[in-house]
DNA sequence: GTGAAAGCGCAATAGTCTTTGCATGCAAGT
DNA sequence: ACTTGCATGCAAAGACTATTGCGCTTTCAC
């Protein structure tokens, strides 16, 4: 299957990690390699270093630690693997558009979503959806711009009839909410690009309290992966300075869709109730059924 | 099919050939570009020269003859074109309704994004970006689950150094904010599926007060289209009860990317300042750089 | 057949990228 | 508390890449 292509890419790279493991900064470099293969396969060592938040030298040393002669050697292998994982599927395309930043951004998101589509393991999403469905309550931790994804997830899950709350407004609220987490609860940590200290902390505390913890991220940081039962990897590479939230949003959407399928009756009832309320409050401009 | 994608790629490159044609050696270079795009997009000018049986200098001159500054410039365009022609093809893969709900959701989003990519008029995004850049302040109205898109837009635009605020917490706040809107302001209304009454009202009031009004929506409702100077149409069809926010998020991302390109210096400075603050406050788990 | 013009390779130059030696700071163990 | 070892950043060195000026060679016109 096509899905295996990217898996092979990941596995291949991970298999080269030496027995004694990787130092923190080297691990950071590896994360970037896995989460942004395109950029890594084209860019220079210096560019990669900046993305990983390390010095250029560390990139070279990481390449050597992975068993390559240096960065160019690693990059060459990377190119071959990544490209073949891309072209593994049917290649049919229609592509037009000029090089304006917005057009490039759209194209990039399309690429990322294609990558996500192939890489995504549905089993993981199913596991998370079932956990949320079974939970007493679900808390979503999402800081920075990722808050948007968390909010969307919480909103729609709520609509589907589940108690899902997004914590997005700072450490104080986060502390209070985490304090109330218990054994029958679920915590989902959403984090792209930069990992906030408080997110890791919240995940660890929740885990210690017996809650089930999941993570949605663009790079499997050891700190987060350790606390999480399952990690959903999402490409978040953007064309400008900002990581793209598009693929993350697609995952949120997929998760809610899966959640809605766990107990269709419950979801239908919940949505019907919500629609009733909308009408009652006169919120909508054009009504669902023209009423 | 593959041939179609390649045709596009070929056409684009051939269209850049100057009127008076190419000299023999330059034609040889072009031939290699067309027949081995992968190698060309990764390799150096010297490698390409060897493949074409010409001198390195000829490669550079051919790039210039094709209207690029030099080989690196040509290569960059080549990469973008070639890569997207490859991966956009994944979109055409398997339209079947099989698979888990989450997998279907991802596929649907992928389709939507492909559609968006084809239909999107970059001119509109450019217009909006420039309006926001020129505005004293920008207000984003986004209720319900669309609030997520609005928040993402506001957050990233803020990071890029512009005063963009999302109003998402109800009619009271909306009323207050709209009351402060003036001639030099911009309002962006985001609305999918359901159109909230208050959104239409806000758009009309802002328009009446002389602000520039734009809309992002999945269906051009007359009420909103009337108030808006430009309407961005976004596919938002989901597989379950919920409209998908993925394509909307992609538009937000594209918009911010375009905005960041309006005044790169301003954006860079703003982001640098933000990064400095993150370090100062110790928010991040893995720091950008140990320095 | 001769002169002019243009293509093209050679080689020098300027710039960039990778690697490595060295120093520093942190952490673990005595 | 001191020492030792290791990870990491800094900076210099070395290698490579792209571009451009220069001159040779081919081609076409008269």
PDB file of N, CA and C in Angstrom, chain A residues 191-249:
ATOM      1  N   UNK A 191       0.126  20.328  19.923  1.00  0.00           N
ATOM      2  CA  UNK A 191       1.301  21.194  19.901  1.00  0.00           C
ATOM      3  C   UNK A 191       2.054  21.073  18.587  1.00  0.00           C
ATOM      4  N   UNK A 192       2.227  22.176  17.913  1.00  0.00           N
ATOM      5  CA  UNK A 192       3.006  22.188  16.678  1.00  0.00           C
ATOM      6  C   UNK A 192       4.212  23.091  16.837  1.00  0.00           C
ATOM      7  N   UNK A 193       5.259  22.764  16.139  1.00  0.00           N
ATOM      8  CA  UNK A 193       6.391  23.647  16.007  1.00  0.00           C
ATOM      9  C   UNK A 193       7.117  23.869  17.323  1.00  0.00           C
ATOM     10  N   UNK A 194       6.568  24.725  18.122  1.00  0.00           N
ATOM     11  CA  UNK A 194       7.131  24.982  19.426  1.00  0.00           C
ATOM     12  C   UNK A 194       6.328  24.213  20.451  1.00  0.00           C
ATOM     13  N   UNK A 195       7.029  23.612  21.366  1.00  0.00           N
ATOM     14  CA  UNK A 195       6.347  22.883  22.423  1.00  0.00           C
ATOM     15  C   UNK A 195       6.378  23.740  23.686  1.00  0.00           C
ATOM     16  N   UNK A 196       5.212  24.045  24.211  1.00  0.00           N
ATOM     17  CA  UNK A 196       5.165  24.855  25.410  1.00  0.00           C
ATOM     18  C   UNK A 196       5.442  24.004  26.637  1.00  0.00           C
ATOM     19  N   UNK A 197       6.169  24.615  27.546  1.00  0.00           N
ATOM     20  CA  UNK A 197       6.530  23.942  28.784  1.00  0.00           C
ATOM     21  C   UNK A 197       5.288  23.450  29.524  1.00  0.00           C
ATOM     22  N   UNK A 198       4.288  24.304  29.581  1.00  0.00           N
ATOM     23  CA  UNK A 198       3.096  23.969  30.361  1.00  0.00           C
ATOM     24  C   UNK A 198       2.336  22.793  29.762  1.00  0.00           C
ATOM     25  N   UNK A 199       2.443  22.625  28.442  1.00  0.00           N
ATOM     26  CA  UNK A 199       1.754  21.514  27.794  1.00  0.00           C
ATOM     27  C   UNK A 199       2.336  20.171  28.254  1.00  0.00           C
ATOM     28  N   UNK A 200       3.656  20.125  28.283  1.00  0.00           N
ATOM     29  CA  UNK A 200       4.322  18.904  28.733  1.00  0.00           C
ATOM     30  C   UNK A 200       3.965  18.600  30.186  1.00  0.00           C
ATOM     31  N   UNK A 201       3.997  19.638  30.978  1.00  0.00           N
ATOM     32  CA  UNK A 201       3.677  19.491  32.397  1.00  0.00           C
ATOM     33  C   UNK A 201       2.269  18.939  32.585  1.00  0.00           C
ATOM     34  N   UNK A 202       1.324  19.538  31.887  1.00  0.00           N
ATOM     35  CA  UNK A 202      -0.073  19.112  32.005  1.00  0.00           C
ATOM     36  C   UNK A 202      -0.230  17.653  31.604  1.00  0.00           C
ATOM     37  N   UNK A 203       0.458  17.275  30.535  1.00  0.00           N
ATOM     38  CA  UNK A 203       0.359  15.890  30.065  1.00  0.00           C
ATOM     39  C   UNK A 203       0.892  14.928  31.120  1.00  0.00           C
ATOM     40  N   UNK A 204       1.994  15.266  31.718  1.00  0.00           N
ATOM     41  CA  UNK A 204       2.591  14.391  32.724  1.00  0.00           C
ATOM     42  C   UNK A 204       1.724  14.265  33.970  1.00  0.00           C
ATOM     43  N   UNK A 205       1.188  15.392  34.409  1.00  0.00           N
ATOM     44  CA  UNK A 205       0.335  15.361  35.591  1.00  0.00           C
ATOM     45  C   UNK A 205      -0.900  14.503  35.321  1.00  0.00           C
ATOM     46  N   UNK A 206      -1.502  14.713  34.165  1.00  0.00           N
ATOM     47  CA  UNK A 206      -2.706  13.956  33.829  1.00  0.00           C
ATOM     48  C   UNK A 206      -2.402  12.463  33.793  1.00  0.00           C
ATOM     49  N   UNK A 207      -1.264  12.132  33.231  1.00  0.00           N
ATOM     50  CA  UNK A 207      -0.868  10.730  33.154  1.00  0.00           C
ATOM     51  C   UNK A 207      -0.704  10.141  34.550  1.00  0.00           C
ATOM     52  N   UNK A 208      -0.066  10.932  35.406  1.00  0.00           N
ATOM     53  CA  UNK A 208       0.169  10.466  36.777  1.00  0.00           C
ATOM     54  C   UNK A 208      -1.142  10.252  37.530  1.00  0.00           C
ATOM     55  N   UNK A 209      -2.137  11.045  37.154  1.00  0.00           N
ATOM     56  CA  UNK A 209      -3.418  10.927  37.835  1.00  0.00           C
ATOM     57  C   UNK A 209      -4.280   9.824  37.254  1.00  0.00           C
ATOM     58  N   UNK A 210      -3.754   9.127  36.309  1.00  0.00           N
ATOM     59  CA  UNK A 210      -4.464   7.967  35.780  1.00  0.00           C
ATOM     60  C   UNK A 210      -5.318   8.249  34.558  1.00  0.00           C
ATOM     61  N   UNK A 211      -5.248   9.452  34.020  1.00  0.00           N
ATOM     62  CA  UNK A 211      -6.035   9.763  32.824  1.00  0.00           C
ATOM     63  C   UNK A 211      -5.338   9.201  31.587  1.00  0.00           C
ATOM     64  N   UNK A 212      -6.101   9.003  30.548  1.00  0.00           N
ATOM     65  CA  UNK A 212      -5.486   8.589  29.288  1.00  0.00           C
ATOM     66  C   UNK A 212      -5.026   9.843  28.562  1.00  0.00           C
ATOM     67  N   UNK A 213      -3.814   9.811  28.066  1.00  0.00           N
ATOM     68  CA  UNK A 213      -3.239  11.010  27.459  1.00  0.00           C
ATOM     69  C   UNK A 213      -2.859  10.745  26.001  1.00  0.00           C
ATOM     70  N   UNK A 214      -3.267  11.645  25.116  1.00  0.00           N
ATOM     71  CA  UNK A 214      -2.909  11.545  23.700  1.00  0.00           C
ATOM     72  C   UNK A 214      -2.273  12.849  23.251  1.00  0.00           C
ATOM     73  N   UNK A 215      -1.529  12.774  22.167  1.00  0.00           N
ATOM     74  CA  UNK A 215      -0.860  13.979  21.684  1.00  0.00           C
ATOM     75  C   UNK A 215      -1.019  14.120  20.179  1.00  0.00           C
ATOM     76  N   UNK A 216      -1.220  15.346  19.740  1.00  0.00           N
ATOM     77  CA  UNK A 216      -1.231  15.659  18.311  1.00  0.00           C
ATOM     78  C   UNK A 216      -0.109  16.665  18.093  1.00  0.00           C
ATOM     79  N   UNK A 217       0.866  16.303  17.296  1.00  0.00           N
ATOM     80  CA  UNK A 217       2.042  17.159  17.172  1.00  0.00           C
ATOM     81  C   UNK A 217       2.717  16.968  15.824  1.00  0.00           C
ATOM     82  N   UNK A 218       3.613  17.868  15.492  1.00  0.00           N
ATOM     83  CA  UNK A 218       4.297  17.758  14.210  1.00  0.00           C
ATOM     84  C   UNK A 218       5.677  17.132  14.359  1.00  0.00           C
ATOM     85  N   UNK A 219       6.086  16.927  15.588  1.00  0.00           N
ATOM     86  CA  UNK A 219       7.391  16.318  15.795  1.00  0.00           C
ATOM     87  C   UNK A 219       7.353  15.569  17.116  1.00  0.00           C
ATOM     88  N   UNK A 220       7.664  14.305  17.070  1.00  0.00           N
ATOM     89  CA  UNK A 220       7.554  13.483  18.262  1.00  0.00           C
ATOM     90  C   UNK A 220       8.634  13.839  19.262  1.00  0.00           C
ATOM     91  N   UNK A 221       8.367  14.845  20.039  1.00  0.00           N
ATOM     92  CA  UNK A 221       9.338  15.192  21.071  1.00  0.00           C
ATOM     93  C   UNK A 221       9.271  14.104  22.129  1.00  0.00           C
ATOM     94  N   UNK A 222      10.433  13.683  22.618  1.00  0.00           N
ATOM     95  CA  UNK A 222      10.465  12.612  23.607  1.00  0.00           C
ATOM     96  C   UNK A 222       9.636  12.968  24.838  1.00  0.00           C
ATOM     97  N   UNK A 223       9.697  14.226  25.223  1.00  0.00           N
ATOM     98  CA  UNK A 223       8.998  14.652  26.433  1.00  0.00           C
ATOM     99  C   UNK A 223       7.502  14.401  26.332  1.00  0.00           C
ATOM    100  N   UNK A 224       6.953  14.692  25.174  1.00  0.00           N
ATOM    101  CA  UNK A 224       5.517  14.539  25.004  1.00  0.00           C
ATOM    102  C   UNK A 224       5.164  13.082  24.720  1.00  0.00           C
ATOM    103  N   UNK A 225       5.996  12.437  23.918  1.00  0.00           N
ATOM    104  CA  UNK A 225       5.728  11.050  23.552  1.00  0.00           C
ATOM    105  C   UNK A 225       5.728  10.150  24.780  1.00  0.00           C
ATOM    106  N   UNK A 226       6.550  10.509  25.741  1.00  0.00           N
ATOM    107  CA  UNK A 226       6.655   9.706  26.949  1.00  0.00           C
ATOM    108  C   UNK A 226       5.364   9.724  27.745  1.00  0.00           C
ATOM    109  N   UNK A 227       4.763  10.881  27.787  1.00  0.00           N
ATOM    110  CA  UNK A 227       3.551  11.020  28.586  1.00  0.00           C
ATOM    111  C   UNK A 227       2.325  10.503  27.849  1.00  0.00           C
ATOM    112  N   UNK A 228       2.415  10.419  26.534  1.00  0.00           N
ATOM    113  CA  UNK A 228       1.215  10.096  25.752  1.00  0.00           C
ATOM    114  C   UNK A 228       1.120   8.605  25.438  1.00  0.00           C
ATOM    115  N   UNK A 229      -0.109   8.145  25.428  1.00  0.00           N
ATOM    116  CA  UNK A 229      -0.381   6.752  25.086  1.00  0.00           C
ATOM    117  C   UNK A 229      -0.213   6.564  23.580  1.00  0.00           C
ATOM    118  N   UNK A 230      -0.676   7.539  22.838  1.00  0.00           N
ATOM    119  CA  UNK A 230      -0.550   7.512  21.387  1.00  0.00           C
ATOM    120  C   UNK A 230      -0.174   8.920  20.913  1.00  0.00           C
ATOM    121  N   UNK A 231       0.617   8.979  19.871  1.00  0.00           N
ATOM    122  CA  UNK A 231       0.980  10.274  19.313  1.00  0.00           C
ATOM    123  C   UNK A 231       0.553  10.338  17.847  1.00  0.00           C
ATOM    124  N   UNK A 232      -0.190  11.358  17.507  1.00  0.00           N
ATOM    125  CA  UNK A 232      -0.582  11.556  16.117  1.00  0.00           C
ATOM    126  C   UNK A 232       0.371  12.571  15.499  1.00  0.00           C
ATOM    127  N   UNK A 233       1.078  12.143  14.484  1.00  0.00           N
ATOM    128  CA  UNK A 233       2.032  13.039  13.842  1.00  0.00           C
ATOM    129  C   UNK A 233       1.379  13.751  12.659  1.00  0.00           C
ATOM    130  N   UNK A 234       1.547  15.054  12.642  1.00  0.00           N
ATOM    131  CA  UNK A 234       0.895  15.876  11.633  1.00  0.00           C
ATOM    132  C   UNK A 234       1.921  16.778  10.951  1.00  0.00           C
ATOM    133  N   UNK A 235       1.976  16.778   9.630  1.00  0.00           N
ATOM    134  CA  UNK A 235       2.889  17.717   8.976  1.00  0.00           C
ATOM    135  C   UNK A 235       2.375  19.141   9.160  1.00  0.00           C
ATOM    136  N   UNK A 236       3.259  20.037   9.507  1.00  0.00           N
ATOM    137  CA  UNK A 236       2.812  21.404   9.799  1.00  0.00           C
ATOM    138  C   UNK A 236       3.691  22.430   9.117  1.00  0.00           C
ATOM    139  N   UNK A 237       4.412  21.994   8.146  1.00  0.00           N
ATOM    140  CA  UNK A 237       5.342  22.873   7.463  1.00  0.00           C
ATOM    141  C   UNK A 237       4.593  23.942   6.659  1.00  0.00           C
ATOM    142  N   UNK A 238       4.892  25.185   6.928  1.00  0.00           N
ATOM    143  CA  UNK A 238       4.277  26.262   6.165  1.00  0.00           C
ATOM    144  C   UNK A 238       5.285  26.891   5.235  1.00  0.00           C
ATOM    145  N   UNK A 239       4.846  27.838   4.426  1.00  0.00           N
ATOM    146  CA  UNK A 239       5.795  28.458   3.513  1.00  0.00           C
ATOM    147  C   UNK A 239       6.443  29.701   4.115  1.00  0.00           C
ATOM    148  N   UNK A 240       5.793  30.323   5.072  1.00  0.00           N
ATOM    149  CA  UNK A 240       6.369  31.513   5.680  1.00  0.00           C
ATOM    150  C   UNK A 240       6.932  31.156   7.051  1.00  0.00           C
ATOM    151  N   UNK A 241       6.843  32.064   7.965  1.00  0.00           N
ATOM    152  CA  UNK A 241       7.395  31.829   9.288  1.00  0.00           C
ATOM    153  C   UNK A 241       6.499  30.932  10.115  1.00  0.00           C
ATOM    154  N   UNK A 242       5.243  30.890   9.754  1.00  0.00           N
ATOM    155  CA  UNK A 242       4.277  30.206  10.592  1.00  0.00           C
ATOM    156  C   UNK A 242       4.109  28.741  10.209  1.00  0.00           C
ATOM    157  N   UNK A 243       3.969  27.904  11.219  1.00  0.00           N
ATOM    158  CA  UNK A 243       3.609  26.532  10.898  1.00  0.00           C
ATOM    159  C   UNK A 243       2.169  26.527  10.403  1.00  0.00           C
ATOM    160  N   UNK A 244       1.853  25.592   9.541  1.00  0.00           N
ATOM    161  CA  UNK A 244       0.497  25.545   9.006  1.00  0.00           C
ATOM    162  C   UNK A 244      -0.416  24.726   9.900  1.00  0.00           C
ATOM    163  N   UNK A 245      -1.588  25.255  10.160  1.00  0.00           N
ATOM    164  CA  UNK A 245      -2.545  24.566  11.022  1.00  0.00           C
ATOM    165  C   UNK A 245      -3.509  23.708  10.218  1.00  0.00           C
ATOM    166  N   UNK A 246      -3.368  23.760   8.902  1.00  0.00           N
ATOM    167  CA  UNK A 246      -4.352  23.111   8.048  1.00  0.00           C
ATOM    168  C   UNK A 246      -4.428  21.603   8.275  1.00  0.00           C
ATOM    169  N   UNK A 247      -3.274  20.956   8.263  1.00  0.00           N
ATOM    170  CA  UNK A 247      -3.279  19.505   8.443  1.00  0.00           C
ATOM    171  C   UNK A 247      -3.768  19.139   9.845  1.00  0.00           C
ATOM    172  N   UNK A 248      -3.388  19.943  10.826  1.00  0.00           N
ATOM    173  CA  UNK A 248      -3.863  19.706  12.180  1.00  0.00           C
ATOM    174  C   UNK A 248      -5.374  19.803  12.252  1.00  0.00           C
ATOM    175  N   UNK A 249      -5.902  20.785  11.538  1.00  0.00           N
ATOM    176  CA  UNK A 249      -7.344  20.947  11.519  1.00  0.00           C
ATOM    177  C   UNK A 249      -8.003  19.740  10.857  1.00  0.00           C
TER     178      UNK A 249
END
